[in-house]
XYZ file of C-alpha atoms in Angstrom:
455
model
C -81.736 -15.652 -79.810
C -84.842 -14.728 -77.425
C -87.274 -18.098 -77.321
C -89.270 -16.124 -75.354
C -93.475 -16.335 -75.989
C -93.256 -14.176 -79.624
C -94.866 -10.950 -78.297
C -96.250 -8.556 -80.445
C -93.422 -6.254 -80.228
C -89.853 -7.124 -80.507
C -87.750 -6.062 -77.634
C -85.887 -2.712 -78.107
C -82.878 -3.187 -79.831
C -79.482 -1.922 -78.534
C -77.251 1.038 -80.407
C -75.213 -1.937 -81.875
C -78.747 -3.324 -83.504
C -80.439 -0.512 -84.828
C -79.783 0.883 -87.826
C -81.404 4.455 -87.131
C -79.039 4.773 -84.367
C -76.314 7.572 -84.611
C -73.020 6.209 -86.162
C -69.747 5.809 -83.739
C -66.267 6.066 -84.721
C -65.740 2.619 -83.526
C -67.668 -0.615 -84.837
C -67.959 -3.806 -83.327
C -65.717 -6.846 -85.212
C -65.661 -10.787 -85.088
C -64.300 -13.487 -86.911
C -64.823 -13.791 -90.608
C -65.631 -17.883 -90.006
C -67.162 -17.833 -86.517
C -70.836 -19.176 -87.942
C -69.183 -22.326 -89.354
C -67.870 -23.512 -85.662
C -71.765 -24.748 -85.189
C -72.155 -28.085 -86.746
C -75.844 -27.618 -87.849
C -74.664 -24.417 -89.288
C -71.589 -26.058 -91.492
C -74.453 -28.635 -92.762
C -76.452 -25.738 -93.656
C -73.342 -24.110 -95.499
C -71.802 -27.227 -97.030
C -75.488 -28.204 -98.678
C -75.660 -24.637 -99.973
C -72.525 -24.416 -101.966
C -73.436 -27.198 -104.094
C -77.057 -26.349 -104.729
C -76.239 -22.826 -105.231
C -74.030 -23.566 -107.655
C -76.506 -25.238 -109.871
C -78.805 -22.158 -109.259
C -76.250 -19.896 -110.985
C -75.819 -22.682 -114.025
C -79.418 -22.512 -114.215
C -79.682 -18.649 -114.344
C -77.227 -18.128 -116.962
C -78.754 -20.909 -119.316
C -82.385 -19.384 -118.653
C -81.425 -16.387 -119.848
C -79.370 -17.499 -122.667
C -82.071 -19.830 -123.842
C -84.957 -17.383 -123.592
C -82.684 -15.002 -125.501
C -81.758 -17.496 -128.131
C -85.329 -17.916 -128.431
C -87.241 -14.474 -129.249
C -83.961 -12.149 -129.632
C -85.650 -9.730 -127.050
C -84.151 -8.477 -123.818
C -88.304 -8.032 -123.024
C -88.646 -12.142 -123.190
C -85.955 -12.234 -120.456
C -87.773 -9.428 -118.327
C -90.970 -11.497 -118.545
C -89.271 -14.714 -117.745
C -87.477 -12.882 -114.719
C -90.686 -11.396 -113.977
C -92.820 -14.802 -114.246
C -89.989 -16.379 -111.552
C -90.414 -13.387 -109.120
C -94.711 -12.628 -109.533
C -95.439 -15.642 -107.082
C -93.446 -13.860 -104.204
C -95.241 -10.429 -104.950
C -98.982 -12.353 -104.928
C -98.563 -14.711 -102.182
C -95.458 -13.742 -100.351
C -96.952 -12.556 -97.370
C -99.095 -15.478 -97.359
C -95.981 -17.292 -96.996
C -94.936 -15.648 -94.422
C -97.887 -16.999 -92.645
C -96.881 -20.492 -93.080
C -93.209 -20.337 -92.355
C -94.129 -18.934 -88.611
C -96.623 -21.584 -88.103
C -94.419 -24.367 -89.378
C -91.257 -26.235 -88.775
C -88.399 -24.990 -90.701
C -86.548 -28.285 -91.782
C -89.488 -29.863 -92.625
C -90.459 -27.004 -94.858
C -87.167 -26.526 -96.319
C -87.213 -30.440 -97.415
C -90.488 -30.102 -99.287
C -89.641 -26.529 -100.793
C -85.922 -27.933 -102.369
C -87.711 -30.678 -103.336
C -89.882 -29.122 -105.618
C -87.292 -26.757 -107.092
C -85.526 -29.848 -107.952
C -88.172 -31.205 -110.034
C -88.877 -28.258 -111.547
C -85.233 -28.194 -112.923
C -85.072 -31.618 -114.053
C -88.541 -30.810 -115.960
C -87.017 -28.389 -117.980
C -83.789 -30.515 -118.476
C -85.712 -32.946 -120.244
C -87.822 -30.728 -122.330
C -84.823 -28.869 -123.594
C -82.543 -32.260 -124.052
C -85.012 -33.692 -125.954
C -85.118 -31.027 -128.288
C -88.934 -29.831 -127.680
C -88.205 -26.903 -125.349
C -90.539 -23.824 -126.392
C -90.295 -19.916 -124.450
C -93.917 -21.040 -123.268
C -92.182 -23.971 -121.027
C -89.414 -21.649 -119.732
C -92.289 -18.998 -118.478
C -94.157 -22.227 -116.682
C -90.976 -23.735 -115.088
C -89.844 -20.018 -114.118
C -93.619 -19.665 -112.156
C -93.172 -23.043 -110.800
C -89.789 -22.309 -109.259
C -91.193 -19.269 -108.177
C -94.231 -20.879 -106.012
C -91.681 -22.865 -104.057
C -89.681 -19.669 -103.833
C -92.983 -18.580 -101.659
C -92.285 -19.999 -98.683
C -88.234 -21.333 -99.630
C -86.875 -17.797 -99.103
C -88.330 -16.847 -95.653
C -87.890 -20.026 -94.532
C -84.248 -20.343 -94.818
C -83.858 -16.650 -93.900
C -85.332 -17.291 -90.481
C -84.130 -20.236 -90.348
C -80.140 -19.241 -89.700
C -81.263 -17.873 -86.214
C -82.335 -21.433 -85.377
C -78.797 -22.713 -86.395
C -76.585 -20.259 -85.048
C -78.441 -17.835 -82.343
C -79.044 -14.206 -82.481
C -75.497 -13.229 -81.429
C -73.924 -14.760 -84.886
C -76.915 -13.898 -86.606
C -75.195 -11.234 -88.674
C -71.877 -13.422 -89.330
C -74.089 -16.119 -91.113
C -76.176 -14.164 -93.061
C -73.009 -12.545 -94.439
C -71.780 -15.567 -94.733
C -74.845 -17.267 -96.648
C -74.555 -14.134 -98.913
C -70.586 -15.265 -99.289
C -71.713 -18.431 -99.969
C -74.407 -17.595 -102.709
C -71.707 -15.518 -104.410
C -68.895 -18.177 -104.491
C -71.114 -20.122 -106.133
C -71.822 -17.103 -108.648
C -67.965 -17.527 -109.741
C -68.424 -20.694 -110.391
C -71.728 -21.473 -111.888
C -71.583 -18.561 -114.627
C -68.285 -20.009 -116.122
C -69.680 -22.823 -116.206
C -72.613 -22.693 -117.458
C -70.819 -20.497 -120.294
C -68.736 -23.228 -121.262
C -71.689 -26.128 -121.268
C -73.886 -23.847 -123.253
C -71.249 -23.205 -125.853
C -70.099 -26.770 -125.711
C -72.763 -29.020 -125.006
C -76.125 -26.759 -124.489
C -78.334 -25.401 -122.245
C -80.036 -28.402 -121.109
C -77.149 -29.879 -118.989
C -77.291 -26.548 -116.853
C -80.631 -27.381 -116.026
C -79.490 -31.073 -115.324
C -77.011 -30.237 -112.962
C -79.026 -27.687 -110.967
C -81.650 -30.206 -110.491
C -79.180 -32.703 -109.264
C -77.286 -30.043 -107.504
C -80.378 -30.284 -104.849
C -79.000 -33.665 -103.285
C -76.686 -31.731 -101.145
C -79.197 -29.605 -99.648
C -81.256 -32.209 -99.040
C -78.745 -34.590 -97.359
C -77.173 -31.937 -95.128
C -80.990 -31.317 -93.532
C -81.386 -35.065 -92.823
C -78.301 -34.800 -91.085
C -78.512 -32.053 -88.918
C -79.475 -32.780 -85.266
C -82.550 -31.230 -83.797
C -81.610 -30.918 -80.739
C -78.777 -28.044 -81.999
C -81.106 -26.043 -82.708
C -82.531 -22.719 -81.286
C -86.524 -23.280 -80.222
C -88.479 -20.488 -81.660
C -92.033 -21.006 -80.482
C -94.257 -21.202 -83.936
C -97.336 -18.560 -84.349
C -100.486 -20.912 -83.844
C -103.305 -21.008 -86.250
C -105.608 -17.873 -86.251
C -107.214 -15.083 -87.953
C -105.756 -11.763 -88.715
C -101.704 -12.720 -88.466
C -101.357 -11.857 -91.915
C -102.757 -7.948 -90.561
C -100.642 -8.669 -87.755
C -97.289 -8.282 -89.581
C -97.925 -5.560 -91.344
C -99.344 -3.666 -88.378
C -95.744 -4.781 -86.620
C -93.586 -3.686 -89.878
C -95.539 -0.444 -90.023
C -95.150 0.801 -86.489
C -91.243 0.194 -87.134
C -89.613 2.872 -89.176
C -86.177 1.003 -89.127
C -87.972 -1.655 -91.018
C -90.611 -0.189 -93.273
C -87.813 2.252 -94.537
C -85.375 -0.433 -95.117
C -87.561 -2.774 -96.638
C -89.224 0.581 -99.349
C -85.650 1.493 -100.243
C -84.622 -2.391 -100.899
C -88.175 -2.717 -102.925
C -86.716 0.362 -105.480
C -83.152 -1.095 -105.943
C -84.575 -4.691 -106.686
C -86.820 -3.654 -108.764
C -84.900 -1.235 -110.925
C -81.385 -1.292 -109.841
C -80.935 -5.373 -109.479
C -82.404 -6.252 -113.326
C -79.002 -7.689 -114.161
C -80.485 -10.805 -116.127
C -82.120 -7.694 -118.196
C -78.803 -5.532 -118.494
C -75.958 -8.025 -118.659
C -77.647 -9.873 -121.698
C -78.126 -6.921 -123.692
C -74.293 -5.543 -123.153
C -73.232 -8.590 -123.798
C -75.127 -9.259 -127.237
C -76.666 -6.262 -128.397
C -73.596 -3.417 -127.330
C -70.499 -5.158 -127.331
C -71.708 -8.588 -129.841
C -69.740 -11.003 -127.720
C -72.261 -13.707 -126.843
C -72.720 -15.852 -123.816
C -69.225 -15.913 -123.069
C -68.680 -12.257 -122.515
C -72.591 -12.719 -120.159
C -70.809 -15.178 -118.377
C -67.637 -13.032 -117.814
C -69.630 -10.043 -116.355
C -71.637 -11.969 -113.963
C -68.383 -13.634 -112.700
C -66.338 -10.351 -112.300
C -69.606 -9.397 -110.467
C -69.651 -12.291 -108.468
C -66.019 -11.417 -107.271
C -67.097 -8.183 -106.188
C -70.184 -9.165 -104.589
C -68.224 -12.363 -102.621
C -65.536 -9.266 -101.270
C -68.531 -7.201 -99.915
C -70.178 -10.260 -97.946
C -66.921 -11.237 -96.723
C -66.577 -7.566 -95.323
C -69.895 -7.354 -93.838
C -69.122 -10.791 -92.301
C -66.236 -9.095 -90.249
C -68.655 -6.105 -89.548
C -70.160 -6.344 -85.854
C -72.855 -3.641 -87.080
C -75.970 -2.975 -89.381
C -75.883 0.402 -89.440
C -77.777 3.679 -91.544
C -74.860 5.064 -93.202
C -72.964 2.141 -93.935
C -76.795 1.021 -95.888
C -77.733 4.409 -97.047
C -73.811 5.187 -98.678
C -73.658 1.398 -100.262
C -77.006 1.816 -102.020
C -75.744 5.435 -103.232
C -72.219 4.439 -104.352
C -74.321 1.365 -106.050
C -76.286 3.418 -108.281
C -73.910 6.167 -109.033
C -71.442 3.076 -110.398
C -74.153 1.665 -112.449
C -74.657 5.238 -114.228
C -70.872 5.261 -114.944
C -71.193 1.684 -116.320
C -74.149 2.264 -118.501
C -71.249 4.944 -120.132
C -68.442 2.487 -120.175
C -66.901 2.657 -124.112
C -65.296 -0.751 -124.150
C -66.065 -4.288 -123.021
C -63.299 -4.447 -120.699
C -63.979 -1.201 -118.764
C -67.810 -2.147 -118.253
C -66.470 -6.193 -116.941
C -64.716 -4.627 -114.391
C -66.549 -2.224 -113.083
C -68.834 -5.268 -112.224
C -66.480 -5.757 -109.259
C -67.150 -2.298 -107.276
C -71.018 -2.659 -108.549
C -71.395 -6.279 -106.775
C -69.095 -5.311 -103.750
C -71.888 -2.370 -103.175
C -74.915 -4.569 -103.948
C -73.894 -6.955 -101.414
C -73.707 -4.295 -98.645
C -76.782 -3.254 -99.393
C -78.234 -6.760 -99.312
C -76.412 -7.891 -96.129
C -77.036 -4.833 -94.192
C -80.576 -4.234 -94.827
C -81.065 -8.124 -94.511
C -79.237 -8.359 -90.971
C -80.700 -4.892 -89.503
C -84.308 -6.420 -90.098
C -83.764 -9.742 -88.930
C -81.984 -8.433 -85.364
C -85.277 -6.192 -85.287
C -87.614 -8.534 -85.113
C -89.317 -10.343 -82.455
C -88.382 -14.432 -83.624
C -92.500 -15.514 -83.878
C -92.567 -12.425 -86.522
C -89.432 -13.221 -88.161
C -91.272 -15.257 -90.870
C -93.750 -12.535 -91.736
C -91.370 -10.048 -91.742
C -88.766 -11.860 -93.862
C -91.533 -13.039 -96.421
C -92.284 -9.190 -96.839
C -88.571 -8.136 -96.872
C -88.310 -10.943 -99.889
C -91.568 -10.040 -101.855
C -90.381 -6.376 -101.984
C -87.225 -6.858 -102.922
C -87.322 -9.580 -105.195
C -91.486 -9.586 -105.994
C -90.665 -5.876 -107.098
C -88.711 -7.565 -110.159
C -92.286 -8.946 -111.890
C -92.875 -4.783 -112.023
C -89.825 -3.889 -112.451
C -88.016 -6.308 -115.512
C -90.409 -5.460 -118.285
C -90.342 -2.218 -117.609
C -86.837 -2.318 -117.701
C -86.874 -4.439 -120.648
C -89.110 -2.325 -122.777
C -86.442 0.264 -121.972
C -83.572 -1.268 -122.682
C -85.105 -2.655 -126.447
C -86.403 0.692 -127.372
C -84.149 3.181 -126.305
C -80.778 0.848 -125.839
C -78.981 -1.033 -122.895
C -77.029 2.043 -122.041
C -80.249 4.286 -121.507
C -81.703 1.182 -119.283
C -78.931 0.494 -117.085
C -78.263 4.048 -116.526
C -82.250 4.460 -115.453
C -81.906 1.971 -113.329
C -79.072 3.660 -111.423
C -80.432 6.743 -111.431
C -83.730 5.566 -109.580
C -81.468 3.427 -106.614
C -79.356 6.186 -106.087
C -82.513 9.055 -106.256
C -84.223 6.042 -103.335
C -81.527 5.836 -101.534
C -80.993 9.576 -100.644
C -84.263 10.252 -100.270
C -84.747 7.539 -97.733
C -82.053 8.122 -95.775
C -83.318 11.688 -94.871
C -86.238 9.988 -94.053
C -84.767 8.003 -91.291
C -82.538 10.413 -90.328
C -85.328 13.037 -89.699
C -87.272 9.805 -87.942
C -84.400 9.239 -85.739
C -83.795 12.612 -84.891
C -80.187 12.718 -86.855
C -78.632 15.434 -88.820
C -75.849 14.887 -91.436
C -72.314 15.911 -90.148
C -69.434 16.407 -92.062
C -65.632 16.913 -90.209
C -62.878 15.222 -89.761
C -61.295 12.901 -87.032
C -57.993 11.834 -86.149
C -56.940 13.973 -89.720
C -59.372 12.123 -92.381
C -62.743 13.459 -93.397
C -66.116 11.827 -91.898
C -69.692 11.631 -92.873
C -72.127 10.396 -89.911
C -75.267 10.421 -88.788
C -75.456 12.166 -85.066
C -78.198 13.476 -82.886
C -79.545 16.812 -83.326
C -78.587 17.996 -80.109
C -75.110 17.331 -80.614
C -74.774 19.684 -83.179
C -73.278 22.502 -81.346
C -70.594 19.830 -79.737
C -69.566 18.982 -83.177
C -69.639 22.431 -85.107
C -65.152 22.851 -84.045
C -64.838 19.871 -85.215
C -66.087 20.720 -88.938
């Protein structure tokens, strides 16, 4: 990773690193596991498991409990949207603080606070005097720490491991996050239907020990110097100047902002399928965010064998994702729909892991915590706009019409968008074959009439 003095302008990234470049047959490959040879890097992983395990638990109880509540898939959009509006109204702002501050430091205040935030809402709903009203507050709370949580430990990974295993952990923190999605989800299933929601939000709020622990043991003298952004007017200008002279990145991050915010409203989706279309309750919830989870652990596993971020392999994920949530939205049985949750979260993730890894390799390191904190409030600050919209869809013309919008609009993005860069970048579309199988890359104009035989 450069530690150079964090110029305004990142340095030109190779063919390898940009994800406007014209595809190759070949693509680079390393080990699935290389990340985890760097100690501060396993301490990282290790803590994450556990707490992100707890996250899940939490998730699925949220959602249940809201539901329980006020019977409306629009309750759950609002809660979903209350736990995403802080990163949408202050993200950038927290962007701004992560590059001016120390990232371990920041990371032990930020888990911290999410920690008390889940053992506040353990006690309210143990005690028997939880109310929607105190789900909405702890779901804002949680998502002011998110603020400056998410780009901190995004940017963060390049101090642990370097910029040449950059991509392999973030696929591998993506991995992670989804392990813990097979877990937590079954469950939190079981506790809610055997003991209730309140132990979910118990455990997550214990769950943050590990975290916690794993940064007080890391050494700092592992880690990758980034020189911080000092104090001064205009740096919040000054990243979205730098994003917006980029179109790798101001593409990536506009067609990421349309699939979180209409494509990614699982909390919205999953509940009503599970209780309103099929009538099989938290357990059948539960199932489909597992099977998802599976899927969704397979793609970050893939991308963390992948040696590239590149257009087509973003652009064709984010197509194939919305075109399978269309088909879902149609599914007749309850079985059908579970598993297509598999091919839905394997495309999801490699959507989220490439557009995540092309943006971080970039971007110069003093802008990476700008940058990030933009990537995040579009892509998951989109969700405040995007869940009750969804929600209001979903109650008054059915789950099947919502989910299928949803797809339509990520798919509709995704095309769209990838024109866009492709007419940026100079590229045309070709279709031919090699070595006797069909193939659809990007390639330079020019090299159009080189390529015609070979169609």
């Amino acid at each position: 990773m450069s530690t150079g003095s964090g110029a305004a302008s990142a340095p030109a990234p190779d063919g390898h690193d940009d994800p406007t470049a014209p595809d190759t047959p070949r693509t680079a490959r390393t080990s699935m596991f290389a990340s985890l040879k760097v100690r501060n890097y396993r301490l990282f992983f290790m803590g994450q498991v556990v707490s992100n395990i707890g996250t899940w638990m939490q998730r699925i109880a949220q959602d249940w409990l809201v539901l329980s509540l006020t019977g409306s898939s629009a309750a759950v959009g609002i809660t979903t949207a209350l736990q995403f509006l802080p990163m949408l109204l202050f993200g950038l702002y927290g962007g701004v603080l992560v590059d001016r501050l120390r990232k371990r430091p920041t990371l032990l205040v930020t888990q911290s606070a999410m920690a008390l935030t889940a053992l506040f809402l353990a006690v309210l709903t143990l005690t028997g005097h939880v109310q929607v009203w105190h789900v909405y507050v702890a779901a804002f709370a949680m998502g002011l720490a998110t603020v400056v949580d998410n780009p901190a430990r995004q940017s963060f990974v390049s101090e642990l491991v370097g910029r040449d295993q950059l991509q392999n952990a973030v696929s591998l923190n993506s991995a992670n996050f989804q392990s813990a999605r097979l877990v937590g989800p079954a469950v939190a299933g079981l506790m809610i239907t055997g003991v209730g929601t309140g132990w979910a939000f118990l455990a997550n709020g214990l769950s943050f020990v590990a975290p916690l622990s794993c940064l007080l043991l890391m050494r700092a003298r592992d880690l990758h110097a980034v020189q911080r952004a000092p104090r001064g007017k205009g740096q919040l200008r000054e990243g979205l100047h730098y994003v917006a002279g980029r179109p790798e990145l101001i593409w990536t991050i506009t067609l990421v902002g349309f699939i979180g915010t209409f494509g990614f409203n699982f909390p919205v989706f999953l509940s009503a399928f599970a209780d309103d279309v099929f009538d099989a309750g938290a357990g059948a919830y539960s199932l489909f965010n597992t099977l998802m989870a599976v899927g969704s652990l397979a793609g970050a596993l893939l991308a963390a064998r992948r040696g590239t971020a590149r257009l087509r392999v973003l652009i064709a994920a984010a197509v194939a994702f919305g075109a399978l949530e269309i088909v879902a939205a149609t599914a007749p049985g309850l079985w059908l729909f579970a598993l297509l949750m598999v091919p839905i979260g394997v495309f999801s993730m490699t959507v989220n892991v490439t557009a995540n890894t092309s943006i971080q390799m970039s971007t110069d390191p003093a802008m990476r915590g700008r940058v990030m904190a933009l990537y995040m409030m579009v892509f998951l600050g989109g969700s405040p706009v995007g869940a009750p919209i969804v929600g209001w869809v979903t109650d008054t013309y059915g789950a099947r019409v919502g989910f299928a919008a949803g797809g339509a609009v990520a798919a509709t993005a995704a095309v769209v968008i990838g024109l866009v860069l492709a007419r940026v970048g100079n590229l045309r579309l070709s279709v031919g074959w090699h070595r006797g199988h069909p193939q659809v890359r990007f390639v330079p104009r020019e090299r159009r009439e080189e390529l015609a035989p070979a169609a």
